[in-house]
Coordinates of N, CA and C and ligand atoms in Angstrom, one line a residue:
X1419 N 20.1 2.7 16.4 CA 18.5 2.5 15.6 C 18.7 2.9 13.8
X1420 N 18.0 2.8 13.1 CA 18.8 2.6 11.7 C 17.7 3.7 11.4
X1421 N 17.0 4.1 10.0 CA 16.2 4.9 9.4 C 14.7 4.5 9.8
X1422 N 14.1 5.5 9.8 CA 12.5 5.6 10.0 C 12.1 4.8 8.9
X1423 N 11.2 3.8 8.9 CA 10.6 3.1 7.8 C 8.8 3.2 8.0
X1424 N 8.6 3.9 7.3 CA 7.0 4.3 7.6 C 6.2 3.5 5.9
X1425 N 5.2 2.5 6.9 CA 4.4 1.8 6.0 C 3.3 2.2 5.7
X1426 N 2.4 1.8 4.6 CA 1.3 2.1 4.3 C 0.4 0.8 3.8
X1427 N -0.7 0.9 4.7 CA -1.1 -0.5 4.0 C -2.3 -0.6 2.7
X1428 N -2.3 -2.1 2.8 CA -3.8 -2.3 1.6 C -4.8 -1.8 1.8
X1429 N -5.5 -1.6 0.6 CA -7.2 -1.5 1.1 C -8.1 -2.5 1.2
X1430 N -9.0 -3.1 1.9 CA -9.7 -1.8 3.0 C -9.1 -2.5 4.3
X1431 N -7.8 -2.4 4.7 CA -7.2 -3.0 5.5 C -6.9 -1.9 6.4
X1432 N -5.7 -2.0 7.7 CA -5.3 -1.1 8.2 C -3.7 -1.6 8.9
X1433 N -3.0 -0.6 9.8 CA -1.9 -0.8 10.0 C -2.0 -2.5 10.6
X1434 N -2.7 -3.0 11.0 CA -2.6 -4.0 11.7 C -2.0 -5.6 10.3
X1435 N -2.4 -4.9 9.2 CA -1.3 -5.9 8.2 C -0.1 -5.7 8.5
X1436 N 0.9 -4.9 9.2 CA 2.2 -4.5 8.6 C 2.7 -5.2 10.3
X1437 N 1.8 -6.2 11.3 CA 2.4 -6.9 12.6 C 3.5 -7.4 12.1
X1438 N 3.9 -8.4 11.2 CA 5.4 -9.3 11.1 C 6.2 -8.0 10.7
X1439 N 6.4 -7.1 10.3 CA 7.1 -6.2 10.0 C 7.6 -5.2 10.9
X1440 N 6.7 -4.8 11.9 CA 6.8 -4.7 13.1 C 7.8 -5.4 14.2
X1441 N 6.9 -6.0 14.0 CA 8.3 -7.1 14.9 C 9.8 -7.7 13.9
X1442 N 9.5 -7.8 12.8 CA 10.4 -8.6 12.2 C 11.5 -7.6 11.7
X1443 N 11.1 -6.4 11.6 CA 12.1 -5.6 11.3 C 12.6 -4.1 12.5
X1444 N 12.3 -4.7 13.5 CA 12.4 -4.0 14.8 C 14.0 -3.5 15.3
X1445 N 14.9 -4.4 14.5 CA 16.0 -4.3 15.2 C 16.9 -3.3 13.9
X1446 N 16.3 -3.1 12.7 CA 17.0 -2.2 12.0 C 16.4 -1.1 11.1
X1447 N 15.2 -1.2 11.6 CA 14.4 0.0 11.6 C 13.2 1.1 12.5
X1448 N 13.2 2.2 12.7 CA 12.2 2.5 13.4 C 10.9 2.3 12.3
X1449 N 10.1 1.4 12.6 CA 9.1 0.9 11.8 C 7.6 1.9 12.3
X1450 N 7.2 2.4 11.7 CA 5.7 3.3 12.0 C 4.9 3.0 10.9
X1451 N 4.0 2.0 11.2 CA 3.1 1.2 10.4 C 1.5 2.6 11.0
X1452 N 1.3 3.0 9.8 CA 0.5 4.1 9.4 C -0.9 3.7 9.2
X1453 N -2.2 4.1 10.1 CA -3.6 4.1 9.2 C -3.9 5.0 8.4
X1454 N -4.4 5.0 7.3 CA -4.9 5.8 6.7 C -6.2 6.3 7.0
X1455 N -6.6 7.1 6.3 CA -7.8 8.2 6.6 C -9.3 7.1 7.0
X1456 N -10.0 6.5 8.0 CA -11.0 6.1 7.6 C -10.7 4.7 8.3
X1457 N -9.4 4.2 8.7 CA -9.1 2.9 9.0 C -8.3 2.8 10.0
X1458 N -8.6 1.7 10.6 CA -7.9 1.3 11.8 C -8.0 2.8 13.4
X1459 N -7.0 3.1 13.6 CA -7.4 4.2 14.8 C -7.4 5.7 13.8
X1460 N -7.3 5.4 12.7 CA -7.5 7.1 12.0 C -9.0 7.5 11.4
X1461 N -9.3 8.7 12.0 CA -10.5 9.1 11.7 C -10.7 9.4 10.5
X1462 N -12.4 9.2 9.3 CA -12.4 9.3 8.1 C -12.3 10.9 7.8
X1463 N -12.8 11.8 8.6 CA -12.4 12.8 8.4 C -14.0 13.1 7.6
X1464 N -14.0 14.5 6.5 CA -14.9 14.6 5.6 C -14.7 14.2 3.9
X1465 N -15.1 13.1 3.6 CA -14.5 13.0 2.4 C -15.2 13.7 1.6
X1466 N -15.0 13.8 0.0 CA -14.2 13.1 -0.2 C -12.6 14.0 -0.1
X1467 N -11.8 12.9 -0.2 CA -10.4 12.9 -0.4 C -9.7 12.6 -1.8
X1468 N -8.8 13.0 -1.8 CA -7.5 12.5 -3.2 C -6.4 11.7 -2.0
X1469 N -5.5 11.2 -3.1 CA -4.3 10.7 -2.5 C -3.1 10.8 -2.5
X1470 N -3.1 12.5 -3.2 CA -2.2 13.7 -2.5 C -2.7 13.9 -0.9
X1471 N -4.1 13.9 -0.6 CA -4.4 14.2 1.1 C -4.0 13.6 2.0
X1472 N -3.8 12.3 1.7 CA -3.0 10.7 2.4 C -1.7 11.3 2.0
X1473 N -1.1 11.8 1.2 CA 0.2 11.9 1.5 C 0.5 12.8 2.6
X1474 N -0.2 14.0 2.1 CA 0.0 15.2 3.2 C -0.4 15.0 4.3
X1475 N -1.3 14.2 4.5 CA -1.0 13.6 6.3 C -0.3 12.6 6.7
X1476 N 0.8 11.9 5.8 CA 1.8 11.3 6.5 C 2.6 12.4 6.5
X1477 N 2.8 13.1 5.7 CA 3.9 14.6 5.9 C 3.7 15.3 7.3
X1478 N 2.5 15.4 7.7 CA 2.4 16.2 9.0 C 2.4 15.3 9.8
X1479 N 2.1 13.9 9.8 CA 2.7 13.2 11.0 C 4.0 12.7 10.9
X1480 N 5.0 12.5 10.1 CA 6.6 13.1 10.2 C 6.7 14.0 10.7
X1481 N 6.3 15.3 10.2 CA 6.5 16.5 11.0 C 6.3 16.4 12.7
X1482 N 5.1 15.9 12.6 CA 4.5 15.6 14.2 C 5.9 14.9 14.9
X1483 N 6.8 13.7 14.4 CA 7.3 13.0 15.0 C 8.8 13.4 14.8
X1484 N 9.1 14.5 14.5 CA 10.4 15.0 14.1 C 11.4 14.3 12.9
X1485 N 10.6 13.7 12.2 CA 11.1 13.0 11.4 C 11.4 13.5 9.9
X1486 N 12.8 13.8 9.4 CA 13.2 14.8 8.6 C 13.0 13.7 7.2
X1487 N 13.3 12.3 7.2 CA 13.4 11.4 5.6 C 13.0 10.7 6.2
X1488 N 12.7 9.7 5.6 CA 12.2 8.3 5.8 C 12.0 7.4 4.7
X1489 N 12.1 6.2 4.7 CA 12.4 5.0 3.8 C 10.6 4.8 3.7
X1490 N 9.9 5.1 2.4 CA 8.8 4.6 2.6 C 8.1 3.3 2.0
X1491 N 7.3 3.0 2.5 CA 6.7 1.5 1.8 C 5.4 1.7 1.6
X1492 N 4.9 0.8 0.6 CA 3.3 1.0 0.4 C 3.0 -0.2 0.2
X1493 N 1.8 -0.9 0.5 CA 1.8 -2.2 -0.3 C 0.1 -1.7 -1.0
X1494 N 0.0 -1.7 -2.3 CA -0.9 -1.5 -3.2 C -1.5 -0.3 -3.1
X1495 N -2.6 0.0 -2.2 CA -3.1 1.5 -2.1 C -2.3 2.2 -1.6
X1496 N -1.5 1.7 -0.8 CA -0.3 2.3 0.4 C 0.5 2.9 -0.7
X1497 N 1.1 1.7 -1.9 CA 1.7 1.8 -2.9 C 1.4 3.2 -3.9
X1498 N 0.5 3.3 -4.0 CA -0.4 4.6 -5.0 C 0.1 5.9 -4.1
X1499 N -0.2 5.6 -2.8 CA -0.1 6.9 -1.8 C 1.3 7.2 -1.6
X1500 N 2.3 6.2 -1.8 CA 3.9 6.7 -1.7 C 4.4 6.8 -3.2
X1501 N 3.7 6.9 -3.6 CA 4.0 7.2 -5.3 C 3.8 8.9 -4.8
X1502 N 2.2 9.0 -4.7 CA 1.9 10.5 -4.5 C 2.7 11.3 -3.4
X1503 N 3.0 10.3 -2.2 CA 4.3 11.3 -1.4 C 5.3 11.8 -1.9
X1504 N 6.1 10.6 -2.9 CA 7.2 11.1 -3.8 C 7.0 12.6 -4.9
X1505 N 6.0 12.0 -5.3 CA 5.9 13.0 -6.2 C 5.9 14.8 -5.4
X1506 N 5.2 15.1 -4.3 CA 4.8 15.9 -3.5 C 6.1 16.1 -2.9
X1507 N 6.6 15.1 -1.9 CA 7.7 15.6 -0.8 C 9.1 14.6 -1.2
X1508 N 9.3 14.7 -2.2 CA 10.2 13.6 -2.9 C 11.8 13.6 -2.0
X1509 N 12.2 15.2 -1.5 CA 13.2 15.1 -0.9 C 13.0 14.9 0.8
X1510 N 11.7 14.2 1.1 CA 11.7 13.6 2.4 C 11.7 12.2 2.6
X1511 N 12.2 11.5 1.4 CA 12.8 10.2 1.2 C 13.7 9.9 1.2
X1512 N 14.7 8.7 2.0 CA 15.9 8.1 1.7 C 15.4 7.0 0.6
X1513 N 14.5 6.8 0.6 CA 14.5 5.3 0.1 C 13.1 4.8 0.0
X1514 N 12.4 4.1 -1.4 CA 10.9 3.7 -1.3 C 10.9 2.5 -1.6
X1515 N 9.8 1.7 -0.9 CA 9.7 0.1 -1.2 C 7.7 0.3 -2.1
X1516 N 7.7 -0.1 -3.2 CA 6.5 0.0 -3.7 C 6.3 -1.8 -4.0
X1517 N 5.3 -1.9 -3.0 CA 4.9 -3.3 -2.5 C 3.9 -4.0 -3.5
X1518 N 3.3 -4.9 -4.3 CA 2.2 -5.4 -4.8 C 1.5 -4.1 -5.0
X1519 N 1.9 -3.5 -6.2 CA 1.3 -2.1 -6.4 C 1.4 -2.2 -8.2
X1520 N 1.0 -0.9 -8.6 CA 1.1 -0.3 -9.8 C 1.3 1.3 -10.1
X1521 N 1.9 1.2 -10.9 CA 2.4 3.3 -11.3 C 1.1 3.6 -12.4
X1522 N 0.5 2.7 -13.0 CA -0.3 3.3 -14.0 C -1.5 3.5 -12.9
X1523 N -2.6 4.5 -13.9 CA -3.9 4.8 -13.7 C -4.7 3.5 -13.6
X1524 N -5.9 3.8 -13.2 CA -6.6 2.3 -13.8 C -7.5 2.7 -15.2
X1525 N -7.3 1.6 -15.9 CA -8.5 1.5 -17.4 C -9.9 1.8 -16.7
X1526 N -10.6 2.1 -18.0 CA -11.9 2.7 -17.5 C -12.9 1.4 -16.9
X1527 N -12.7 0.4 -17.6 CA -13.1 -0.3 -16.8 C -13.1 -1.1 -15.2
X1528 N -11.6 -0.9 -14.9 CA -11.4 -0.8 -13.6 C -11.9 0.3 -12.8
X1529 N -12.0 1.4 -13.2 CA -12.5 2.5 -12.5 C -14.3 2.1 -12.6
X1530 N -14.8 2.0 -13.2 CA -16.3 1.5 -13.2 C -16.3 0.6 -12.1
X1531 N -15.7 -0.5 -12.2 CA -15.4 -1.5 -11.2 C -16.1 -1.0 -9.4
X1532 N -14.9 -0.1 -9.3 CA -14.4 1.1 -8.1 C -15.9 1.7 -8.0
X1533 N -16.6 2.3 -8.8 CA -18.0 3.0 -8.6 C -18.5 1.8 -8.5
X1534 N -19.0 0.7 -8.8 CA -19.8 -0.5 -8.4 C -19.6 -0.9 -6.9
X1535 N -18.4 -0.7 -6.6 CA -18.1 -1.5 -5.1 C -18.7 -0.3 -4.0
X1536 N -18.4 1.4 -4.9 CA -19.0 2.2 -3.8 C -20.4 2.0 -3.8
X1537 N -21.1 1.5 -4.6 CA -22.7 1.6 -4.7 C -22.9 0.4 -4.2
X1538 N -22.8 -0.9 -4.3 CA -22.2 -2.0 -3.4 C -22.7 -2.3 -1.6
X1539 N -21.4 -1.5 -1.3 CA -21.1 -0.9 0.5 C -22.1 -0.2 0.9
X1540 N -22.6 0.5 0.2 CA -23.3 1.9 0.1 C -24.7 1.1 0.7
X1541 N -25.3 0.1 -0.3 CA -26.6 -0.7 -0.4 C -26.6 -2.0 0.6
X1542 N -25.7 -2.4 0.4 CA -25.5 -3.9 1.3 C -24.1 -3.9 2.4
X1543 N -23.6 -2.5 2.6 CA -22.7 -2.8 3.6 C -21.0 -3.5 3.2
X1544 N -20.3 -4.1 4.2 CA -19.1 -4.4 3.7 C -19.2 -6.1 3.4
X1545 N -20.2 -6.6 4.1 CA -20.1 -8.4 3.9 C -20.1 -8.5 2.7
X1546 N -20.4 -8.6 1.6 CA -20.0 -9.0 0.1 C -18.3 -8.8 -0.3
X1547 N -17.8 -8.1 0.0 CA -16.6 -7.4 0.1 C -16.2 -8.4 1.0
X1548 N -16.3 -9.0 2.4 CA -15.6 -9.3 3.4 C -15.3 -10.8 3.0
X1549 N -16.6 -11.3 2.1 CA -16.6 -12.5 1.7 C -15.8 -13.2 0.5
X1550 N -15.8 -12.2 -0.8 CA -15.1 -12.4 -1.6 C -14.0 -12.0 -2.1
X1551 N -13.3 -10.6 -1.1 CA -12.0 -10.3 -1.5 C -10.8 -11.1 -0.9
X1552 N -10.7 -11.7 0.6 CA -9.4 -12.6 0.6 C -9.3 -13.6 -0.3
X1553 N -10.3 -14.1 -1.3 CA -10.0 -15.1 -2.1 C -8.9 -14.0 -2.9
X1554 N -9.0 -13.0 -3.6 CA -8.3 -12.2 -4.7 C -7.0 -11.5 -3.5
X1555 N -7.0 -11.7 -2.7 CA -5.5 -11.0 -2.1 C -4.7 -11.9 -1.7
X1556 N -5.4 -13.5 -1.2 CA -4.3 -14.2 -0.9 C -4.3 -15.4 -2.3
X1557 N -2.8 -15.7 -1.9 CA -2.7 -17.0 -3.0 C -3.5 -18.5 -2.5
X1558 N -3.6 -19.3 -3.5 CA -4.5 -20.7 -3.3 C -3.9 -21.3 -2.1
X1559 N -2.6 -21.2 -1.8 CA -2.2 -21.9 -0.7 C -2.3 -21.3 0.3
X1560 N -3.1 -19.6 0.6 CA -2.8 -19.3 2.3 C -3.7 -20.1 3.3
X1561 N -2.9 -20.2 3.8 CA -4.0 -21.0 5.7 C -5.2 -20.5 5.6
X1562 N -6.4 -21.2 6.2 CA -7.4 -20.6 6.4 C -7.3 -19.7 7.5
X1563 N -6.8 -20.3 8.4 CA -6.4 -19.1 9.9 C -6.5 -17.9 8.9
X1564 N -5.3 -17.3 7.7 CA -5.2 -16.8 7.4 C -6.4 -15.6 6.7
X1565 N -7.3 -16.7 5.8 CA -8.1 -16.3 5.0 C -9.3 -15.2 6.4
X1566 N -9.6 -16.3 6.9 CA -10.4 -15.7 8.2 C -9.8 -14.3 8.9
X1567 N -8.3 -14.6 8.9 CA -8.0 -12.9 9.7 C -8.5 -11.8 8.6
X1568 N -8.0 -12.0 7.6 CA -8.3 -11.1 6.4 C -10.0 -10.7 6.1
X1569 N -10.3 -11.6 6.1 CA -12.1 -11.5 6.1 C -12.5 -10.5 7.3
X1570 N -12.1 -10.9 8.7 CA -12.4 -10.0 10.1 C -12.0 -8.8 9.9
X1571 N -10.6 -8.5 9.0 CA -10.3 -6.6 8.8 C -11.3 -6.4 8.2
X1572 N -11.5 -7.1 6.7 CA -12.3 -6.3 6.1 C -13.9 -6.0 6.6
X1573 N -14.5 -7.2 7.3 CA -15.5 -6.7 7.7 C -15.6 -5.5 8.8
X1574 N -14.7 -5.3 9.1 CA -14.4 -4.6 10.5 C -14.3 -3.0 9.8
X1575 N -14.0 -2.8 8.6 CA -13.9 -2.1 8.4 C -15.1 -0.9 7.6
X1576 N -14.8 0.4 7.7 CA -16.0 1.4 7.5 C -16.5 1.5 6.2
X1577 N -18.0 1.7 6.1 CA -18.4 1.4 4.8 C -17.9 2.6 4.2
X1578 N -18.2 3.6 4.9 CA -17.7 5.4 4.1 C -16.2 5.6 3.9
X1579 N -15.5 4.3 4.5 CA -13.9 4.7 4.6 C -13.3 3.9 3.0
X1580 N -14.1 2.7 3.1 CA -14.1 2.0 2.1 C -14.6 2.4 0.6
X1581 N -15.9 3.4 0.6 CA -16.3 4.3 -0.5 C -14.9 5.7 -0.8
X1582 N -14.7 6.4 0.3 CA -14.3 7.0 0.3 C -12.8 6.8 -0.4
X1583 N -12.2 5.5 -0.1 CA -10.8 5.1 -0.8 C -11.2 4.7 -2.4
X1584 N -12.1 4.1 -2.3 CA -12.5 3.7 -4.0 C -12.2 4.9 -4.7
X1585 N -13.2 5.7 -4.3 CA -13.2 7.0 -5.1 C -11.7 7.6 -5.2
X1586 N -10.9 7.7 -4.6 CA -9.8 8.4 -4.4 C -8.8 7.6 -5.2
X1587 N -9.0 6.1 -5.4 CA -8.0 5.3 -6.1 C -8.4 5.6 -7.7
X1588 N -9.8 5.6 -7.9 CA -10.4 5.4 -9.0 C -9.8 7.0 -9.6
X1589 N -9.6 7.9 -9.1 CA -9.6 9.2 -9.8 C -7.9 9.6 -9.5
X1590 N -6.8 8.6 -9.0 CA -5.7 9.1 -9.2 C -4.9 8.9 -10.5
X1591 N -4.0 10.0 -10.2 CA -3.0 9.9 -12.1 C -2.4 8.7 -12.2
X1592 N -1.9 8.8 -13.5 CA -1.0 8.1 -13.6 C 0.5 7.8 -13.1
X1593 N 1.3 7.5 -12.6 CA 2.2 7.9 -12.3 C 3.5 7.3 -13.6
X1594 N 3.7 6.5 -14.3 CA 4.3 5.9 -15.1 C 5.5 6.6 -15.4
X1595 N 4.9 8.0 -16.2 CA 5.7 8.7 -16.9 C 7.2 9.2 -15.4
X1596 N 6.7 8.9 -14.2 CA 7.7 9.6 -13.6 C 8.4 8.8 -12.8
X1597 N 8.5 7.7 -12.8 CA 9.1 6.5 -12.4 C 11.0 6.9 -12.8
X1598 N 11.1 7.4 -13.7 CA 12.1 7.5 -14.3 C 13.0 8.4 -13.5
X1599 N 12.0 9.6 -13.3 CA 12.9 10.5 -12.1 C 13.0 10.1 -11.2
X1600 N 12.8 9.0 -10.7 CA 12.7 9.1 -8.6 C 14.4 8.8 -8.7
X1601 N 14.7 9.9 -7.7 CA 16.4 10.0 -7.3 C 16.6 8.4 -6.3
X1602 N 15.9 8.3 -5.5 CA 15.8 7.5 -4.2 C 16.1 5.9 -4.4
X1603 N 16.6 5.2 -4.1 CA 16.8 3.7 -4.4 C 15.7 3.3 -4.1
X1604 N 14.7 2.5 -4.9 CA 13.6 1.9 -4.9 C 13.3 0.6 -4.9
X1605 N 13.0 0.0 -4.0 CA 12.8 -1.4 -4.0 C 11.3 -2.0 -4.5
X1606 N 11.2 -2.8 -5.6 CA 10.1 -3.5 -6.3 C 9.8 -4.4 -5.4
X1607 N 8.6 -4.9 -4.9 CA 8.4 -6.2 -4.6 C 6.6 -6.6 -4.7
X1608 N 7.1 -8.0 -5.0 CA 5.7 -8.7 -5.4 C 5.6 -10.0 -5.4
X1609 N 4.4 -10.4 -4.8 CA 4.2 -11.9 -4.7 C 4.1 -13.0 -6.0
X1610 N 5.0 -13.4 -5.6 CA 4.6 -14.6 -7.2 C 3.1 -14.8 -7.8
X1611 N 2.4 -14.8 -7.0 CA 0.9 -15.3 -7.1 C -0.1 -13.9 -6.9
X1612 N 0.7 -13.0 -7.1 CA -0.1 -11.8 -6.8 C -1.3 -11.8 -8.3
X1613 N -2.5 -12.0 -8.3 CA -3.3 -11.9 -9.4 C -4.0 -10.3 -9.5
X1614 N -3.9 -8.9 -8.8 CA -4.3 -8.3 -8.6 C -2.9 -7.1 -9.3
X1615 N -1.8 -6.9 -8.9 CA -0.7 -6.5 -9.4 C 0.4 -7.7 -9.7
X1616 N 0.0 -8.4 -11.0 CA 0.7 -9.5 -11.0 C 2.4 -8.9 -11.3
X1617 N 3.3 -9.9 -11.6 CA 4.5 -9.9 -11.6 C 4.8 -8.9 -12.4
X1618 N 4.5 -9.4 -13.5 CA 4.6 -8.8 -15.5 C 4.9 -7.0 -14.9
X1619 N 3.9 -6.8 -14.4 CA 3.6 -5.4 -13.9 C 4.6 -4.8 -13.1
X1620 N 5.3 -5.7 -12.2 CA 6.2 -5.5 -11.3 C 7.1 -5.1 -12.1
X1621 N 7.4 -5.9 -12.8 CA 8.7 -6.2 -13.7 C 8.9 -5.3 -14.2
X1622 N 7.5 -4.6 -15.3 CA 7.8 -3.6 -16.1 C 7.8 -2.2 -15.3
X1623 N 7.5 -1.8 -13.9 CA 7.8 -0.7 -13.3 C 9.3 -1.0 -12.9
X1624 N 9.7 -1.4 -12.2 CA 11.0 -2.1 -12.0 C 12.0 -1.2 -13.1
X1625 N 11.7 -2.0 -14.3 CA 12.5 -1.7 -15.6 C 12.5 -0.2 -15.5
X1626 N 11.3 0.4 -15.3 CA 11.3 2.2 -15.6 C 11.8 2.5 -15.3
X1627 N 12.3 2.3 -13.2 CA 13.1 3.0 -12.3 C 14.8 3.1 -12.6
X1628 N 14.9 4.5 -12.4 CA 16.6 4.5 -12.6 C 17.5 3.9 -11.5
X1629 N 16.9 4.2 -10.3 CA 17.3 3.3 -8.9 C 16.4 1.9 -8.7
X1630 N 16.2 1.2 -9.3 CA 15.0 0.1 -9.2 C 15.6 -0.8 -8.9
X1631 N 15.3 -1.9 -7.8 CA 15.6 -3.7 -8.1 C 13.9 -4.3 -7.8
X1632 N 14.0 -5.4 -8.5 CA 12.5 -6.4 -8.3 C 13.2 -7.5 -7.1
X1633 N 11.9 -7.8 -6.5 CA 12.1 -9.0 -5.8 C 10.8 -9.3 -5.8
X1634 N 10.8 -10.8 -5.8 CA 9.7 -11.6 -6.2 C 9.5 -12.5 -4.8
X1635 N 8.3 -12.8 -4.6 CA 8.3 -13.0 -2.8 C 7.5 -14.3 -3.5
X1636 N 8.1 -15.7 -2.8 CA 7.6 -16.7 -3.1 C 6.5 -17.5 -2.4
X1637 N 5.0 -18.0 -3.1 CA 4.2 -18.7 -2.0 C 3.7 -17.6 -1.5
X1638 N 3.3 -16.7 -2.3 CA 2.4 -15.6 -1.7 C 1.7 -14.5 -3.0
X1639 N 0.6 -14.3 -2.4 CA -0.3 -13.5 -3.4 C -0.1 -11.9 -3.0
X1640 N -0.9 -11.5 -3.4 CA -1.3 -9.4 -3.7 C -0.9 -8.9 -2.2
X1641 N -0.9 -9.9 -1.0 CA -0.6 -9.4 0.2 C 0.8 -10.2 0.7
X1642 N 1.7 -9.8 0.2 CA 3.3 -10.4 0.5 C 3.8 -10.5 1.8
X1643 N 3.5 -9.3 2.0 CA 4.0 -8.9 3.3 C 3.6 -10.0 4.3
X1644 N 2.3 -10.4 4.3 CA 1.4 -11.1 5.1 C 1.9 -12.5 5.2
X1645 N 2.0 -12.8 4.0 CA 2.0 -14.3 3.5 C 3.1 -15.2 3.7
X1646 N 4.3 -14.5 3.2 CA 5.8 -14.5 3.3 C 6.6 -13.8 3.7
X1647 N 6.4 -13.7 5.5 CA 6.8 -12.0 5.9 C 8.4 -12.7 6.0
X1648 N 8.7 -13.9 6.0 CA 10.5 -14.1 6.0 C 11.0 -13.6 4.8
X1649 N 10.3 -13.8 3.6 CA 11.4 -13.6 2.2 C 11.0 -12.0 1.9
X1650 N 9.9 -11.1 2.6 CA 9.4 -10.0 2.7 C 10.4 -9.0 3.5
X1651 N 10.6 -9.5 4.6 CA 11.4 -8.8 5.7 C 12.9 -9.1 5.2
X1652 N 13.0 -10.3 4.7 CA 14.4 -10.1 3.9 C 14.9 -9.2 3.4
X1653 N 13.5 -9.3 1.8 CA 14.4 -7.9 0.9 C 14.4 -7.1 1.7
X1654 N 13.4 -6.7 2.5 CA 13.1 -4.6 3.2 C 15.1 -4.5 4.2
X1655 N 15.2 -5.6 4.8 CA 16.5 -5.7 5.5 C 17.8 -5.3 4.3
X1656 N 17.9 -5.8 3.1 CA 18.8 -5.9 2.6 C 18.6 -4.3 1.8
X1657 N 17.7 -4.1 1.5 CA 17.1 -2.9 1.0 C 17.6 -1.5 2.1
X1658 N 17.3 -1.9 3.3 CA 17.8 -0.6 4.0 C 18.9 -0.5 4.4
X1659 N 20.0 -1.6 4.3 CA 21.0 -1.5 4.2 C 21.7 -0.4 3.1
X1660 N 20.9 -0.7 2.1 CA 21.5 -0.2 0.8 C 21.1 1.0 0.5
X1661 N 19.9 2.0 1.7 CA 19.1 3.0 0.9 C 20.1 4.5 1.3
X1662 N 19.5 5.2 0.8 CA 20.5 6.6 1.3 C 20.8 7.0 2.4
X1663 N 21.6 7.7 3.1 CA 21.6 8.1 4.7 C 20.9 8.8 4.5
Ligands
LIG192 C1 -5.3 -2.9 -2.4 O1 -5.2 -4.1 -2.0 O2 -4.7 -2.2 -1.7 C2 -6.4 -2.7 -3.5 O3 -6.3 -4.2 -4.6 C3 -5.6 -1.3 -4.2 C4 -6.6 -1.3 -5.3 O4 -7.7 -1.7 -5.5 O5 -6.0 -1.2 -6.4

């Protein structure tokens, strides 16, 4: 059995996002797909929380499972938490995978949009988000069935979990200046058609890493692991072979 690969999902999804990796990477790693607070099977607890609390949750889970070090991958919001984990518990990492994510904090307008989303879910529930978000998460060429699947995932999310996650993301610190000090191999992955964390942003992030490499996933938007699992898993297999023992 290879290293433990812990995977953190995007907002407002759950560990179900990682089905293609649980199946496709099980021969090279012990793959752990984690539900973050309020999503999937993990209780919300008492919000508010910040992204460092989610990193501590993962530390507790690794402790409970007796895992000393892992390769940690996060997609989008999962990537923000992976960076928080790196900041707090960098010595627990063998490698880092930052997929369709960014190191920068929100610009003021983006932060304000998150507070608008909070007001929207508090007033209208998750339906408006479930209708509009699949269009921004997936590429134009994504199959209809995948669009429906993502919509159903969002529709099943708890509005209180959505609000808490948006607040935590809005208040996250900027990690850009820390990229150069990350000492483990770091893979930056981005869907060629990611409109939310675009390839230019990923390339900038990879160029600031001391031990970074960038892989672009063709025919994929923001949820690159879901849209093109063959290319995504291929990149991870290559990377796992190279990550620190
Ligand atoms: C995600 O996919 O997790 C979100 O796009 C992250 C964000 O809202 O910044």
